[in-house]
Tab-separated table of C-alpha atoms in Angstrom:
chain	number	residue	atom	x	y	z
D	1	UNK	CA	0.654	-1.743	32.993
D	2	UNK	CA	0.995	1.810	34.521
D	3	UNK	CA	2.539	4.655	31.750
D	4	UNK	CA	5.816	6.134	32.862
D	5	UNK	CA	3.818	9.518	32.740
D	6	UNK	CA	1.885	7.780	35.299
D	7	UNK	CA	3.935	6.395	37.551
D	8	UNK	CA	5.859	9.351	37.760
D	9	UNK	CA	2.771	11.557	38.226
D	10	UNK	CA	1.786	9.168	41.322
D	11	UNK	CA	5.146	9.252	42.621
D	12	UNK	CA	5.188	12.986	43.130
D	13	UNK	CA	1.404	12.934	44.380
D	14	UNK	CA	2.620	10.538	47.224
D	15	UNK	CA	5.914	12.553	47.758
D	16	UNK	CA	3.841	15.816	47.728
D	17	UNK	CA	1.374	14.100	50.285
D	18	UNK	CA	4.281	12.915	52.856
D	19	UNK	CA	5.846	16.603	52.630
D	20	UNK	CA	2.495	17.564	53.671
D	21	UNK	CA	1.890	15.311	56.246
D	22	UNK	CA	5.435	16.369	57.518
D	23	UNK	CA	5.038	20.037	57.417
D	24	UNK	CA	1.244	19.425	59.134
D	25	UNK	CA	3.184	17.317	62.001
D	26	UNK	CA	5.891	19.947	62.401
D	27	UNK	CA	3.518	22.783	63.156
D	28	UNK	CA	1.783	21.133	65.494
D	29	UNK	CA	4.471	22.575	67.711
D	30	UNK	CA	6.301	25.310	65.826
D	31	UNK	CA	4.963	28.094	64.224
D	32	UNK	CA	5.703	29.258	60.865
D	33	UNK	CA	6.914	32.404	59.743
D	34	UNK	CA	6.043	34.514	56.777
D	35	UNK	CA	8.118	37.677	56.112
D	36	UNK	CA	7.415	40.603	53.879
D	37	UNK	CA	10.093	42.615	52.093
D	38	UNK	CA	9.770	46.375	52.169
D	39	UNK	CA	10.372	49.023	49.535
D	40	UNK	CA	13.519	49.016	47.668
D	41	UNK	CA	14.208	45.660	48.148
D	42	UNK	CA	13.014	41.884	47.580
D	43	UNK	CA	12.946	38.787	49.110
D	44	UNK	CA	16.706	38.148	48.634
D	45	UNK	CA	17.177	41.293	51.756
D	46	UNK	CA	16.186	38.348	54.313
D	47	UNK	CA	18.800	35.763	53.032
D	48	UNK	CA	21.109	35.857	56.028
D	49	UNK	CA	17.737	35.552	58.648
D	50	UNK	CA	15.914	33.041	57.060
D	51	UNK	CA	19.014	29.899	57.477
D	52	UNK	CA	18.961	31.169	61.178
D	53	UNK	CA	15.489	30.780	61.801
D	54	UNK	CA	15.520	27.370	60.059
D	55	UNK	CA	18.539	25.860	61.924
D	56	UNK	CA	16.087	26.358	64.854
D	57	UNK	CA	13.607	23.891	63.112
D	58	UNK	CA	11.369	26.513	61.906
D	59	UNK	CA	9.566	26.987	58.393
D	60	UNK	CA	10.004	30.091	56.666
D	61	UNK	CA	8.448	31.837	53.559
D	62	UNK	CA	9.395	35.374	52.479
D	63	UNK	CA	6.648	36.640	50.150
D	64	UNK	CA	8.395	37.771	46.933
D	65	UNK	CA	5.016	41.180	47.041
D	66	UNK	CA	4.765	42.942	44.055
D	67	UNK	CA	5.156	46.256	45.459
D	68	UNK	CA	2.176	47.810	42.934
D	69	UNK	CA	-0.312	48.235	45.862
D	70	UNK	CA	-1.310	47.825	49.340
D	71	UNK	CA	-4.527	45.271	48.193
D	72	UNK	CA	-2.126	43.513	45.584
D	73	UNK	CA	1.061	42.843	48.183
D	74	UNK	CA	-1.892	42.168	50.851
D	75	UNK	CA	-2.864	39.341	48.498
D	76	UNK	CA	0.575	37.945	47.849
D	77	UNK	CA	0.946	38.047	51.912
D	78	UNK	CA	-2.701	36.451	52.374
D	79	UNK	CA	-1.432	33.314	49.531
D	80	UNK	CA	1.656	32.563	51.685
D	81	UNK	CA	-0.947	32.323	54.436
D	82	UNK	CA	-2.843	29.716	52.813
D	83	UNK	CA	-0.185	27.599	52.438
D	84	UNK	CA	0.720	27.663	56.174
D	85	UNK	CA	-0.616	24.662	58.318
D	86	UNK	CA	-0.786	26.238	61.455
D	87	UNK	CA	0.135	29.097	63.406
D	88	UNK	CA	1.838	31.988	62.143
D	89	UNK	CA	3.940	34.860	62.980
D	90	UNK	CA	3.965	37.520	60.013
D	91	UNK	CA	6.713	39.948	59.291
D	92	UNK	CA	7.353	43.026	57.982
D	93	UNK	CA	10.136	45.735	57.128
D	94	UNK	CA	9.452	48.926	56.543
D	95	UNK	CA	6.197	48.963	53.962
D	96	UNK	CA	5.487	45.527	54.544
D	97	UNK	CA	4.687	46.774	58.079
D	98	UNK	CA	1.720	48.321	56.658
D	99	UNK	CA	1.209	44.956	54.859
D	100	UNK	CA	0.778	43.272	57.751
D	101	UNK	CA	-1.226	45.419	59.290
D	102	UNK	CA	-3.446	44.334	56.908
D	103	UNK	CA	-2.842	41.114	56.412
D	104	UNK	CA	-2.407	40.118	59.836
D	105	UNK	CA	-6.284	40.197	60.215
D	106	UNK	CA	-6.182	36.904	59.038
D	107	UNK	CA	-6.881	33.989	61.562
D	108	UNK	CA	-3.246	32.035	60.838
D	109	UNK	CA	-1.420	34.828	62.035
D	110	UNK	CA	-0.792	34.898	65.841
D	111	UNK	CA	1.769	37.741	66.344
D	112	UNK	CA	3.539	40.375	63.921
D	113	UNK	CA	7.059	41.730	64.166
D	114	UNK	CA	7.991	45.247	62.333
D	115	UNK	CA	11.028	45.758	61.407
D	116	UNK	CA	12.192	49.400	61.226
D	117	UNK	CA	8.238	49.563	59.544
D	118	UNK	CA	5.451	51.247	59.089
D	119	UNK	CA	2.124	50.009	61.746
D	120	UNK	CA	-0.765	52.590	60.706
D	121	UNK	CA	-3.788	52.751	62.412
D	122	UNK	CA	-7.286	51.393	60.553
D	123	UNK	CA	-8.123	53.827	57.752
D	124	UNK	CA	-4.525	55.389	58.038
D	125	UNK	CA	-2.175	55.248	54.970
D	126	UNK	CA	1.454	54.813	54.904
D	127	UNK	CA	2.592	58.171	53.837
D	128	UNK	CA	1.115	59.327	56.955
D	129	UNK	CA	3.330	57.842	59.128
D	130	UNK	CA	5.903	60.042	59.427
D	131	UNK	CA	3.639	63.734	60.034
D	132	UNK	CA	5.348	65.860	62.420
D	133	UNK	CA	8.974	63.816	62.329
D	134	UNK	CA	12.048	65.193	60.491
D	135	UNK	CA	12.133	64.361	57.605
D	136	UNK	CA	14.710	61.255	57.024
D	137	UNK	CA	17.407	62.566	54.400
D	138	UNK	CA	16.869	59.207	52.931
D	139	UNK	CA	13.795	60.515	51.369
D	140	UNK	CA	15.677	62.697	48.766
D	141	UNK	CA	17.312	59.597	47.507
D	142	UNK	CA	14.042	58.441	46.230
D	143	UNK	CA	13.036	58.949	42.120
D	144	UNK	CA	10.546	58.507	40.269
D	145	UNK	CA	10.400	56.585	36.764
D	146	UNK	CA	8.075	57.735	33.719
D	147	UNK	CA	5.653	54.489	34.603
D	148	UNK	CA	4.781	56.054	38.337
D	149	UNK	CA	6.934	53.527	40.288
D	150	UNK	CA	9.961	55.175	42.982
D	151	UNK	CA	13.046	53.409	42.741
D	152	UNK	CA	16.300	54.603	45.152
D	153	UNK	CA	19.641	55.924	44.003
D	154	UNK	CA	22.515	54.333	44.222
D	155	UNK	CA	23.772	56.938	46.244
D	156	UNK	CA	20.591	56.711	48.674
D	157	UNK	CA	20.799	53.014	48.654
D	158	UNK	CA	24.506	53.325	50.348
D	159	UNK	CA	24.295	56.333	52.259
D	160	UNK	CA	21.177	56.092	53.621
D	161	UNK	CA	19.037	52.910	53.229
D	162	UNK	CA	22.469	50.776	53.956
D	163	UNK	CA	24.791	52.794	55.175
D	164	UNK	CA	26.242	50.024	57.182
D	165	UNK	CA	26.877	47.462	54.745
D	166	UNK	CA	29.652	46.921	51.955
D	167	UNK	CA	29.703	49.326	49.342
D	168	UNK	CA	29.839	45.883	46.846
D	169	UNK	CA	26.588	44.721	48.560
D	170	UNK	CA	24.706	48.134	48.261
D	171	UNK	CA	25.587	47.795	44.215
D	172	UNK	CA	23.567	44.544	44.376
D	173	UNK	CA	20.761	45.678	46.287
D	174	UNK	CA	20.257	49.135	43.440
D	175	UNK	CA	20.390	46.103	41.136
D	176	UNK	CA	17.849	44.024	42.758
D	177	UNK	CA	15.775	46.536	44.399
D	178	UNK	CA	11.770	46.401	43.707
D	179	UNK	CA	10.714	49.720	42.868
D	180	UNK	CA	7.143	50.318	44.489
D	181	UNK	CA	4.254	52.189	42.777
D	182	UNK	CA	4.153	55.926	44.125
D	183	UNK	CA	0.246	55.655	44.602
D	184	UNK	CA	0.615	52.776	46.992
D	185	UNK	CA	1.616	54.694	49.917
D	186	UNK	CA	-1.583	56.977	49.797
D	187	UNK	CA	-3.626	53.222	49.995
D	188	UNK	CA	-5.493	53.248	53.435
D	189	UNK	CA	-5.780	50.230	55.686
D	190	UNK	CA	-8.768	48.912	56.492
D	191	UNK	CA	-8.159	46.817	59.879
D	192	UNK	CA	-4.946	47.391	62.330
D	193	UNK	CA	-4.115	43.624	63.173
D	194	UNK	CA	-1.596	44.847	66.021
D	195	UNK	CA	-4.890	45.478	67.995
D	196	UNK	CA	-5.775	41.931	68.475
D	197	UNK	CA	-2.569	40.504	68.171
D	198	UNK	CA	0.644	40.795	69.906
D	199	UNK	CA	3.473	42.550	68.453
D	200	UNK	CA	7.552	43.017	68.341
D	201	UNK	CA	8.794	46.277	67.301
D	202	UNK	CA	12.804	46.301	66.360
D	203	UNK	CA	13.797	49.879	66.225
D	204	UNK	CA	16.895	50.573	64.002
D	205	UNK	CA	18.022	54.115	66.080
D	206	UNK	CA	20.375	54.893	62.388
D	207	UNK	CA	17.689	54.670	60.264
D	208	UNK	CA	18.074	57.032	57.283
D	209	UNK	CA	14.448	56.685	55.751
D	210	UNK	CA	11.893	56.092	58.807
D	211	UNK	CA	13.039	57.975	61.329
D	212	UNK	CA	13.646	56.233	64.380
D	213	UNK	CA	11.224	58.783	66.360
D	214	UNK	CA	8.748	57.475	63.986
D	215	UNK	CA	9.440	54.041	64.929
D	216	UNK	CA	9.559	54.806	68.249
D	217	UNK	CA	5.782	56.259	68.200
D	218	UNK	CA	4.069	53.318	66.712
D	219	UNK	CA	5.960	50.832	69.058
D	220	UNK	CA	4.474	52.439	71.886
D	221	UNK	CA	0.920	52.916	70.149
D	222	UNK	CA	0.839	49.512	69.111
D	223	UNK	CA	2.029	48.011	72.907
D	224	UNK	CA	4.716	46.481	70.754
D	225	UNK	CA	7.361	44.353	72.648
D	226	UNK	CA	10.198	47.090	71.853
D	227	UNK	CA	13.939	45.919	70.796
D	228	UNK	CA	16.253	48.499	69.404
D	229	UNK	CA	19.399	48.121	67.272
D	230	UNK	CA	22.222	50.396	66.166
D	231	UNK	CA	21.431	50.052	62.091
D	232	UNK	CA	20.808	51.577	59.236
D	233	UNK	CA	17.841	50.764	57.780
D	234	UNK	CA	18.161	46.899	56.979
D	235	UNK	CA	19.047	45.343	60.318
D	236	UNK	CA	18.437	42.185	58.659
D	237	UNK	CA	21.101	42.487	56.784
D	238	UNK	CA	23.667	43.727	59.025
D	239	UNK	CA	22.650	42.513	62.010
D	240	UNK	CA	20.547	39.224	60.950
D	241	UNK	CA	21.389	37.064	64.497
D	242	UNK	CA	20.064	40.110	66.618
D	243	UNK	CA	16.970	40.048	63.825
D	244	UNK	CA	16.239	36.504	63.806
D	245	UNK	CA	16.164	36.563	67.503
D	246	UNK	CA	13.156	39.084	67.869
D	247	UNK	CA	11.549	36.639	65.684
D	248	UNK	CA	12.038	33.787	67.746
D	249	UNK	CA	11.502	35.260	70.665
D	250	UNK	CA	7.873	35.430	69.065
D	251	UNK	CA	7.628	32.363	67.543
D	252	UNK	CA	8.379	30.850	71.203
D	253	UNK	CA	5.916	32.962	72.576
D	254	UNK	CA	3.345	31.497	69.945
D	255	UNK	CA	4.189	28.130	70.541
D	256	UNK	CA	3.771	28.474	74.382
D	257	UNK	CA	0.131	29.406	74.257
C-alpha cells in the first residue's frame, strides 16, 4: 500500500502534468506574455495590466530581474522564456527595454513592446540612449548607495518618475523600488531583437526620466508600431487599460500569423 508521502507526491505530479497539458493547449492559439520591470521599480508596477490582459484569456509572467546587470536580468528574462509553451510577446519599461533587446533574440519571442524604454542598437549601451536630448530633470533625483547600486528619491519618485499618481502610491513605490547597479547601464548589447522582430513603441509625451524625444527616436529607428500617451513615466500604472491594449494589439497580431 502506497505511503501518504507518495500518494501525495503522485497527486501533484498528475496535477502538475494536466496544468501543463492545459497551458500547452491554450497557446496553441494565444500567445503569452512576459514583461520586464524597469529601474526603480519591481514586478508589483504591472499589477493593474496584468488582470487586464488575463481577463482576455491570456497568460502572463512579469520577471521579478534582479536589476545587478544587463547579462544577469537577460537571464532572469531568458528563464521566464523557458517556461513559455509557445509564442511570446516580451515586454519592457524603461531598462527592461534594453533587456529585451537582448533577450528578444530568443526564438519564443515573436514581437516586443517598449514601454517609455530604452531599444539600443547591437553593441550600444543604455546610458547612451539619451546623447544629444535634454537632459530629463528626473535624472537628478537619482542617488547612489555606498554598495554602487542608484536608488530614486522620494521626491524624484513623485515629481518626476510618477508625477501622475497618488502621493500615497509614490510612498509605496520608494518603498518597493529595486535599486539597479550603476555599472549596468554602461553593459553593451550584443544583438538588437527589434531588427527581426516586430515592435510597439508606447511613448509617454510627460516623461520626467527618458525624455519623450528620446523615445520618439528609437520608435522610428526601430519601425516600431508608435502609440503615445499623456503620462509620466509609468503609464502602466496610470493608464494600465490604454497599456494593456498596445499589448494586445500585439498579442493579436501574433496569434494571426
Amino acid at each position: 500500500m502506497k505511503s501518504l508521502k507518495s500518494k501525495v507526491a503522485t497527486a501533484a505530479f498528475a496535477l502538475a502534468s494536466t496544468f501543463a497539458a492545459t497551458g500547452s493547449h491554450a497557446q496553441g492559439t494565444t500567445p503569452s506574455v512576459v514583461i520586464v520591470h524597469g529601474a526603480f521599480a519591481d514586478g508589483s508596477g504591472w499589477a493593474k495590466v496584468v488582470p487586464r490582459l488575463q481577463a482576455e484569456g491570456v497568460a502572463v509572467t512579469v520577471v521579478q530581474n534582479p536589476l545587478t546587470s544587463l547579462a544577469d536580468d537577460v537571464a532572469a528574462t531568458r528563464r521566464a522564456l523557458n517556461n513559455q509553451p509557445g509564442k511570446v510577446v516580451l515586454v519592457g519599461h524603461s531598462w527592461g527595454g534594453t533587456v529585451i533587446t537582448e533577450a528578444g533574440n530568443d526564438e519564443k519571442v515573436s514581437a516586443l513592446v517598449y514601454v517609455a524604454a530604452f531599444a539600443p542598437e547591437a553593441g550600444q549601451t543604455s546610458g547612451e540612449q539619451g546623447k544629444g536630448a535634454p537632459t530629463p530633470p528626473g535624472i537628478s533625483q537619482i542617488k547612489a548607495d555606498a554598495n554602487g547600486f542608484l536608488y530614486l528619491t522620494p521626491e524624484g519618485m513623485a515629481k518626476d518618475f510618477a508625477q501622475d499618481l497618488p502621493a500615497a502610491q509614490t510612498a509605496v513605490m520608494t518603498a518597493t523600488q529595486g535599486p539597479i547597479q550603476a555599472s549596468a547601464f554602461e553593459d553593451k548589447t550584443t544583438v538588437a531583437a527589434w531588427k527581426t522582430k516586430p515592435s510597439w513603441y508606447l511613448l509617454a509625451t510627460e516623461d520626467r526620466m527618458i525624455h519623450p524625444d528620446v523615445q520618439r527616436s528609437a520608435a522610428k529607428r526601430i519601425g516600431a508600431t508608435l502609440a503615445e500617451l499623456p503620462t509620466s513615466h509609468v503609464p502602466q500604472q496610470s493608464q494600465p487599460d490604454a497599456v494593456a491594449e498596445v499589448i494586445l494589439e500585439a498579442v493579436r497580431s501574433v496569434g494571426a500569423q
